[in-house]
Structures are given as C-alpha cells and as structure tokens.
C-alpha cells in the first residue's frame, strides 16, 4: 500500500503511478490530507524513479512526487 499525504483531497481522488499519463491504482480516500492506493508488484519489480500524482474528481492533478524503487 502507498499512502500519499497532501492537501485538499476529496472523496473520489485517484492515485496515479508513474505520472498523469500513468496507470490509475485502486485508491481509498482517507481524509482531506491522505489517500491510499494498492501498488502492484510489477510497479516495484524494477529499480527506477517513478512519479506519483493524485487526481481529484474535478480533473485537477497534484504536482508529481518522485518515488524511488531500489
């Protein structure tokens, strides 16, 4: 599981793995400052730096945050 901390999340927010053009992951709204997603084993199977973003239902995206897999 990946928990993202931030601001202004609303119910229906979605976490995207590897950026805005990446794949949406099953996301659970926890609060206006936290959402959680289930990251796939294939997402972390290879080392690299991946971008995590959150999209609210109104279509706005958060800034991307780099997630490093060693």
Short mmCIF file of N, CA, C and O in Angstrom, two decimals:
data_model
loop_
_atom_site.label_atom_id
_atom_site.label_comp_id
_atom_site.label_asym_id
_atom_site.label_seq_id
_atom_site.Cartn_x
_atom_site.Cartn_y
_atom_site.Cartn_z
N UNK A 1 0.84 -1.18 0.00
CA UNK A 1 0.00 0.00 0.00
C UNK A 1 0.88 1.24 0.00
O UNK A 1 1.95 1.24 0.59
N UNK A 2 0.40 2.27 -0.64
CA UNK A 2 1.10 3.54 -0.70
C UNK A 2 0.15 4.61 -0.18
O UNK A 2 -0.94 4.78 -0.71
N UNK A 3 0.54 5.30 0.88
CA UNK A 3 -0.25 6.39 1.44
C UNK A 3 0.37 7.71 0.98
O UNK A 3 1.57 7.90 1.13
N UNK A 4 -0.46 8.56 0.41
CA UNK A 4 0.00 9.87 -0.06
C UNK A 4 -0.56 10.93 0.87
O UNK A 4 -1.77 10.96 1.12
N UNK A 5 0.31 11.76 1.39
CA UNK A 5 -0.09 12.88 2.24
C UNK A 5 -0.08 14.16 1.41
O UNK A 5 0.81 14.36 0.59
N UNK A 6 -1.06 15.01 1.63
CA UNK A 6 -1.14 16.27 0.89
C UNK A 6 -2.24 17.14 1.45
O UNK A 6 -2.58 17.05 2.63
N UNK A 7 -2.84 17.94 0.59
CA UNK A 7 -3.92 18.85 0.98
C UNK A 7 -5.03 18.82 -0.06
O UNK A 7 -4.79 18.55 -1.23
N UNK A 8 -6.22 19.10 0.39
CA UNK A 8 -7.38 19.30 -0.49
C UNK A 8 -7.80 18.07 -1.28
O UNK A 8 -8.37 18.20 -2.35
N UNK A 9 -7.54 16.87 -0.75
CA UNK A 9 -8.08 15.67 -1.38
C UNK A 9 -9.57 15.60 -1.06
O UNK A 9 -10.02 16.04 0.00
N UNK A 10 -10.34 15.03 -1.98
CA UNK A 10 -11.78 14.87 -1.78
C UNK A 10 -12.14 13.43 -2.11
O UNK A 10 -11.39 12.73 -2.80
N UNK A 11 -13.31 12.96 -1.62
CA UNK A 11 -13.74 11.61 -1.98
C UNK A 11 -13.73 11.45 -3.50
O UNK A 11 -14.15 12.34 -4.24
N UNK A 12 -13.23 10.33 -3.95
CA UNK A 12 -13.13 10.07 -5.39
C UNK A 12 -11.76 10.40 -5.95
O UNK A 12 -11.51 10.17 -7.14
N UNK A 13 -10.85 10.93 -5.12
CA UNK A 13 -9.48 11.20 -5.58
C UNK A 13 -8.83 9.88 -5.98
O UNK A 13 -9.11 8.83 -5.41
N UNK A 14 -7.95 9.95 -6.99
CA UNK A 14 -7.28 8.75 -7.50
C UNK A 14 -5.78 8.97 -7.54
O UNK A 14 -5.30 10.03 -7.93
N UNK A 15 -5.04 7.93 -7.13
CA UNK A 15 -3.59 7.95 -7.22
C UNK A 15 -3.18 7.35 -8.56
O UNK A 15 -3.70 6.31 -8.97
N UNK A 16 -2.25 8.03 -9.22
CA UNK A 16 -1.69 7.53 -10.47
C UNK A 16 -0.22 7.19 -10.25
O UNK A 16 0.53 7.98 -9.68
N UNK A 17 0.16 6.01 -10.73
CA UNK A 17 1.53 5.54 -10.63
C UNK A 17 2.24 5.89 -11.93
O UNK A 17 1.76 5.59 -13.01
N UNK A 18 3.35 6.53 -11.83
CA UNK A 18 4.19 6.96 -12.94
C UNK A 18 3.56 8.13 -13.70
O UNK A 18 3.60 8.20 -14.92
N UNK A 19 2.97 9.03 -12.95
CA UNK A 19 2.56 10.31 -13.51
C UNK A 19 1.15 10.37 -14.04
O UNK A 19 0.40 9.41 -14.01
N UNK A 20 0.82 11.54 -14.54
CA UNK A 20 -0.52 11.83 -15.05
C UNK A 20 -0.90 10.85 -16.16
O UNK A 20 -2.04 10.42 -16.26
N UNK A 21 0.05 10.50 -17.01
CA UNK A 21 -0.24 9.58 -18.11
C UNK A 21 -0.05 8.13 -17.71
O UNK A 21 -0.12 7.24 -18.54
N UNK A 22 0.20 7.91 -16.42
CA UNK A 22 0.43 6.55 -15.93
C UNK A 22 -0.87 5.83 -15.65
O UNK A 22 -1.95 6.23 -16.09
N UNK A 23 -0.75 4.78 -14.90
CA UNK A 23 -1.88 3.92 -14.59
C UNK A 23 -2.53 4.30 -13.26
O UNK A 23 -1.84 4.45 -12.26
N UNK A 24 -3.85 4.39 -13.28
CA UNK A 24 -4.59 4.63 -12.04
C UNK A 24 -4.53 3.38 -11.18
O UNK A 24 -4.61 2.27 -11.69
N UNK A 25 -4.39 3.56 -9.89
CA UNK A 25 -4.39 2.45 -8.94
C UNK A 25 -5.61 2.56 -8.03
O UNK A 25 -6.08 3.65 -7.74
N UNK A 26 -6.11 1.40 -7.60
CA UNK A 26 -7.25 1.39 -6.69
C UNK A 26 -6.94 2.28 -5.50
O UNK A 26 -5.95 2.07 -4.81
N UNK A 27 -7.75 3.31 -5.30
CA UNK A 27 -7.46 4.34 -4.30
C UNK A 27 -8.60 4.44 -3.30
O UNK A 27 -9.77 4.37 -3.66
N UNK A 28 -8.23 4.63 -2.04
CA UNK A 28 -9.19 4.84 -0.96
C UNK A 28 -8.95 6.23 -0.38
O UNK A 28 -7.82 6.58 -0.05
N UNK A 29 -10.02 7.01 -0.28
CA UNK A 29 -9.97 8.32 0.36
C UNK A 29 -9.96 8.11 1.86
O UNK A 29 -10.85 7.47 2.41
N UNK A 30 -8.93 8.64 2.54
CA UNK A 30 -8.86 8.54 3.99
C UNK A 30 -9.28 9.84 4.66
O UNK A 30 -9.96 9.83 5.68
N UNK A 31 -8.83 10.97 4.10
CA UNK A 31 -9.16 12.28 4.65
C UNK A 31 -8.76 13.34 3.61
O UNK A 31 -8.21 13.01 2.57
N UNK A 32 -9.01 14.58 3.93
CA UNK A 32 -8.62 15.65 3.01
C UNK A 32 -7.11 15.78 2.87
O UNK A 32 -6.61 16.46 1.98
N UNK A 33 -6.37 15.07 3.74
CA UNK A 33 -4.91 15.13 3.67
C UNK A 33 -4.26 13.77 3.37
O UNK A 33 -3.04 13.69 3.30
N UNK A 34 -5.06 12.71 3.19
CA UNK A 34 -4.48 11.39 2.92
C UNK A 34 -5.36 10.56 1.99
O UNK A 34 -6.58 10.48 2.17
N UNK A 35 -4.69 9.92 1.03
CA UNK A 35 -5.32 8.89 0.20
C UNK A 35 -4.36 7.71 0.15
O UNK A 35 -3.15 7.87 0.35
N UNK A 36 -4.89 6.52 -0.10
CA UNK A 36 -4.07 5.31 -0.10
C UNK A 36 -4.40 4.48 -1.33
O UNK A 36 -5.56 4.37 -1.72
N UNK A 37 -3.35 3.90 -1.93
CA UNK A 37 -3.55 3.06 -3.11
C UNK A 37 -2.80 1.75 -2.94
O UNK A 37 -1.82 1.66 -2.20
N UNK A 38 -3.25 0.76 -3.69
CA UNK A 38 -2.59 -0.53 -3.73
C UNK A 38 -1.68 -0.53 -4.95
O UNK A 38 -2.12 -0.45 -6.08
N UNK A 39 -0.38 -0.61 -4.68
CA UNK A 39 0.62 -0.61 -5.73
C UNK A 39 0.90 -2.06 -6.11
O UNK A 39 1.01 -2.94 -5.25
N UNK A 40 1.02 -2.32 -7.39
CA UNK A 40 1.21 -3.68 -7.89
C UNK A 40 2.66 -4.13 -7.73
O UNK A 40 3.58 -3.30 -7.75
N UNK A 41 2.87 -5.42 -7.62
CA UNK A 41 4.22 -5.96 -7.53
C UNK A 41 5.03 -5.59 -8.77
O UNK A 41 6.23 -5.32 -8.69
N UNK A 42 4.37 -5.54 -9.92
CA UNK A 42 5.07 -5.17 -11.14
C UNK A 42 5.52 -3.70 -11.12
O UNK A 42 6.46 -3.34 -11.82
N UNK A 43 4.86 -2.86 -10.32
CA UNK A 43 5.25 -1.46 -10.22
C UNK A 43 6.62 -1.29 -9.58
O UNK A 43 7.34 -0.34 -9.87
N UNK A 44 6.97 -2.21 -8.70
CA UNK A 44 8.24 -2.09 -7.97
C UNK A 44 9.20 -3.24 -8.30
O UNK A 44 10.15 -3.49 -7.57
N UNK A 45 8.96 -3.92 -9.41
CA UNK A 45 9.79 -5.06 -9.79
C UNK A 45 11.15 -4.63 -10.33
O UNK A 45 12.11 -5.39 -10.25
N UNK A 46 11.22 -3.43 -10.88
CA UNK A 46 12.47 -2.93 -11.42
C UNK A 46 12.83 -1.61 -10.76
O UNK A 46 11.94 -0.82 -10.43
N UNK A 47 14.12 -1.39 -10.59
CA UNK A 47 14.58 -0.15 -9.99
C UNK A 47 14.30 1.03 -10.93
O UNK A 47 14.27 0.88 -12.14
N UNK A 48 14.06 2.17 -10.33
CA UNK A 48 13.83 3.38 -11.11
C UNK A 48 13.18 4.45 -10.25
O UNK A 48 12.90 4.25 -9.08
N UNK A 49 12.96 5.58 -10.87
CA UNK A 49 12.26 6.68 -10.21
C UNK A 49 10.94 6.85 -10.94
O UNK A 49 10.91 7.07 -12.15
N UNK A 50 9.85 6.74 -10.20
CA UNK A 50 8.51 6.80 -10.75
C UNK A 50 7.79 8.01 -10.16
O UNK A 50 8.05 8.39 -9.02
N UNK A 51 6.89 8.57 -10.91
CA UNK A 51 6.17 9.76 -10.45
C UNK A 51 4.79 9.35 -9.94
O UNK A 51 4.07 8.61 -10.60
N UNK A 52 4.45 9.86 -8.76
CA UNK A 52 3.14 9.62 -8.16
C UNK A 52 2.37 10.94 -8.18
O UNK A 52 2.89 11.98 -7.78
N UNK A 53 1.14 10.90 -8.68
CA UNK A 53 0.27 12.07 -8.69
C UNK A 53 -1.10 11.67 -8.16
O UNK A 53 -1.45 10.49 -8.14
N UNK A 54 -1.85 12.67 -7.73
CA UNK A 54 -3.23 12.44 -7.28
C UNK A 54 -4.14 13.33 -8.11
O UNK A 54 -3.86 14.51 -8.32
N UNK A 55 -5.24 12.75 -8.58
CA UNK A 55 -6.23 13.50 -9.34
C UNK A 55 -7.53 13.56 -8.54
O UNK A 55 -8.05 12.51 -8.13
N UNK A 56 -8.04 14.76 -8.32
CA UNK A 56 -9.35 14.92 -7.71
C UNK A 56 -10.43 14.75 -8.78
O UNK A 56 -10.14 14.88 -9.98
N UNK A 57 -11.67 14.46 -8.39
CA UNK A 57 -12.74 14.23 -9.36
C UNK A 57 -12.99 15.41 -10.32
O UNK A 57 -13.52 15.20 -11.41
N UNK A 58 -12.59 16.62 -9.93
CA UNK A 58 -12.79 17.76 -10.84
C UNK A 58 -11.75 17.81 -11.94
O UNK A 58 -11.75 18.71 -12.78
N UNK A 59 -10.84 16.82 -11.96
CA UNK A 59 -9.84 16.74 -13.02
C UNK A 59 -8.50 17.36 -12.69
O UNK A 59 -7.55 17.21 -13.44
N UNK A 60 -8.41 18.07 -11.56
CA UNK A 60 -7.13 18.69 -11.20
C UNK A 60 -6.17 17.64 -10.65
O UNK A 60 -6.57 16.72 -9.94
N UNK A 61 -4.89 17.80 -11.01
CA UNK A 61 -3.85 16.90 -10.56
C UNK A 61 -2.95 17.61 -9.56
O UNK A 61 -2.71 18.81 -9.67
N UNK A 62 -2.42 16.84 -8.65
CA UNK A 62 -1.38 17.34 -7.76
C UNK A 62 -0.08 17.47 -8.55
O UNK A 62 0.05 16.95 -9.67
N UNK A 63 0.89 18.12 -7.95
CA UNK A 63 2.23 18.07 -8.51
C UNK A 63 2.72 16.64 -8.41
O UNK A 63 2.30 15.89 -7.53
N UNK A 64 3.60 16.25 -9.29
CA UNK A 64 4.17 14.90 -9.25
C UNK A 64 5.19 14.80 -8.13
O UNK A 64 5.90 15.76 -7.83
N UNK A 65 5.27 13.63 -7.53
CA UNK A 65 6.24 13.37 -6.49
C UNK A 65 7.06 12.16 -6.90
O UNK A 65 6.49 11.11 -7.23
N UNK A 66 8.39 12.24 -6.88
CA UNK A 66 9.20 11.09 -7.29
C UNK A 66 9.20 10.00 -6.21
O UNK A 66 9.33 10.28 -5.03
N UNK A 67 9.04 8.77 -6.66
CA UNK A 67 9.07 7.61 -5.79
C UNK A 67 10.20 6.71 -6.30
O UNK A 67 10.16 6.25 -7.43
N UNK A 68 11.20 6.49 -5.46
CA UNK A 68 12.38 5.72 -5.86
C UNK A 68 12.24 4.26 -5.47
O UNK A 68 11.93 3.96 -4.32
N UNK A 69 12.46 3.39 -6.43
CA UNK A 69 12.49 1.94 -6.19
C UNK A 69 13.93 1.50 -6.39
O UNK A 69 14.52 1.73 -7.45
N UNK A 70 14.50 0.89 -5.35
CA UNK A 70 15.90 0.43 -5.43
C UNK A 70 15.95 -1.03 -5.82
O UNK A 70 15.12 -1.80 -5.55
#
